[in-house]
mmCIF file of C-alpha atoms in Angstrom:
data_model
loop_
_atom_site.group_PDB
_atom_site.id
_atom_site.type_symbol
_atom_site.label_atom_id
_atom_site.label_comp_id
_atom_site.label_asym_id
_atom_site.label_seq_id
_atom_site.Cartn_x
_atom_site.Cartn_y
_atom_site.Cartn_z
ATOM 1 C CA MET A 1 12.859 4.832 2.410
ATOM 2 C CA LYS A 2 14.308 7.807 0.625
ATOM 3 C CA THR A 3 14.952 10.874 2.858
ATOM 4 C CA GLY A 4 12.019 13.325 2.881
ATOM 5 C CA VAL A 5 9.403 10.752 1.905
ATOM 6 C CA SER A 6 7.605 8.845 4.666
ATOM 7 C CA LYS A 7 5.930 5.357 4.358
ATOM 8 C CA ALA A 8 2.626 7.083 4.979
ATOM 9 C CA GLU A 9 3.104 9.561 2.103
ATOM 10 C CA LEU A 10 4.171 6.766 -0.164
ATOM 11 C CA ILE A 11 1.161 4.611 0.757
ATOM 12 C CA LYS A 12 -1.264 7.494 0.311
ATOM 13 C CA SER A 13 0.214 8.331 -3.130
ATOM 14 C CA LEU A 14 0.132 4.621 -4.168
ATOM 15 C CA GLU A 15 -3.558 4.419 -2.955
ATOM 16 C CA ALA A 16 -4.570 7.275 -5.201
ATOM 17 C CA THR A 17 -2.837 5.679 -8.181
ATOM 18 C CA LEU A 18 -4.286 2.269 -7.575
ATOM 19 C CA LYS A 19 -7.834 3.659 -7.322
ATOM 20 C CA LEU A 20 -7.329 4.943 -10.868
ATOM 21 C CA THR A 21 -6.845 1.403 -12.159
ATOM 22 C CA ARG A 22 -10.437 0.372 -11.202
ATOM 23 C CA GLU A 23 -9.315 -2.818 -9.404
ATOM 24 C CA LYS A 24 -11.932 -2.197 -6.763
ATOM 25 C CA ILE A 25 -9.494 -1.020 -4.180
ATOM 26 C CA ALA A 26 -11.251 0.993 -1.394
ATOM 27 C CA CYS A 27 -8.186 2.148 0.481
ATOM 28 C CA LEU A 28 -4.668 1.302 1.617
ATOM 29 C CA ASP A 29 -3.933 1.581 5.376
ATOM 30 C CA LEU A 30 -0.536 1.776 6.904
ATOM 31 C CA ARG A 31 -1.376 -0.161 10.040
ATOM 32 C CA ASP A 32 2.131 0.329 11.562
ATOM 33 C CA GLU A 33 5.607 0.931 10.205
ATOM 34 C CA ASN A 34 5.719 -2.743 9.020
ATOM 35 C CA THR A 35 2.244 -3.460 7.707
ATOM 36 C CA VAL A 36 -0.027 -2.322 4.972
ATOM 37 C CA VAL A 37 -3.672 -3.426 4.639
ATOM 38 C CA ILE A 38 -5.444 -3.370 1.261
ATOM 39 C CA TYR A 39 -9.118 -2.912 1.563
ATOM 40 C CA PHE A 40 -11.134 -3.904 -1.423
ATOM 41 C CA GLU A 41 -14.663 -2.925 -2.235
ATOM 42 C CA GLY A 42 -16.909 -5.646 -0.887
ATOM 43 C CA GLY A 43 -14.951 -6.028 2.386
ATOM 44 C CA TYR A 44 -12.109 -8.283 1.312
ATOM 45 C CA THR A 45 -8.688 -7.337 2.866
ATOM 46 C CA ARG A 46 -5.104 -8.353 2.379
ATOM 47 C CA VAL A 47 -2.382 -7.819 4.979
ATOM 48 C CA ILE A 48 1.178 -7.147 3.626
ATOM 49 C CA ASN A 49 4.402 -7.123 5.563
ATOM 50 C CA ILE A 50 6.632 -4.260 4.444
ATOM 51 C CA ALA A 51 9.266 -4.429 7.157
ATOM 52 C CA CYS A 52 12.738 -3.265 5.997
ATOM 53 C CA ASN A 53 11.468 -2.444 2.517
ATOM 54 C CA SER A 54 12.641 0.378 0.286
ATOM 55 C CA GLY A 55 9.987 2.491 -1.453
ATOM 56 C CA ILE A 56 10.036 0.483 -4.667
ATOM 57 C CA ALA A 57 9.918 -2.761 -2.757
ATOM 58 C CA ILE A 58 6.786 -1.515 -0.992
ATOM 59 C CA ILE A 59 5.101 -0.753 -4.322
ATOM 60 C CA ARG A 60 6.086 -4.218 -5.707
ATOM 61 C CA ASP A 61 4.795 -6.006 -2.520
ATOM 62 C CA VAL A 62 1.492 -4.113 -2.581
ATOM 63 C CA CYS A 63 0.930 -4.699 -6.279
ATOM 64 C CA LYS A 64 1.786 -8.432 -5.959
ATOM 65 C CA TYR A 65 -1.209 -8.821 -3.686
ATOM 66 C CA ILE A 66 -3.799 -7.115 -5.891
#
């Protein structure tokens, strides 16, 4: 990750952006330093491994599972 930007900040910003797409995303949760969970409206979830990822790789991985 780029100095000055935490994974939590990146995930929160990505969550706000993805909600604007109307893809029925309820929220993104940084479960730990290596895992993001996508919560969809209706209760469906996706767990994503983001271990050792750069910021752009995290964005790609999350978007791949939408």
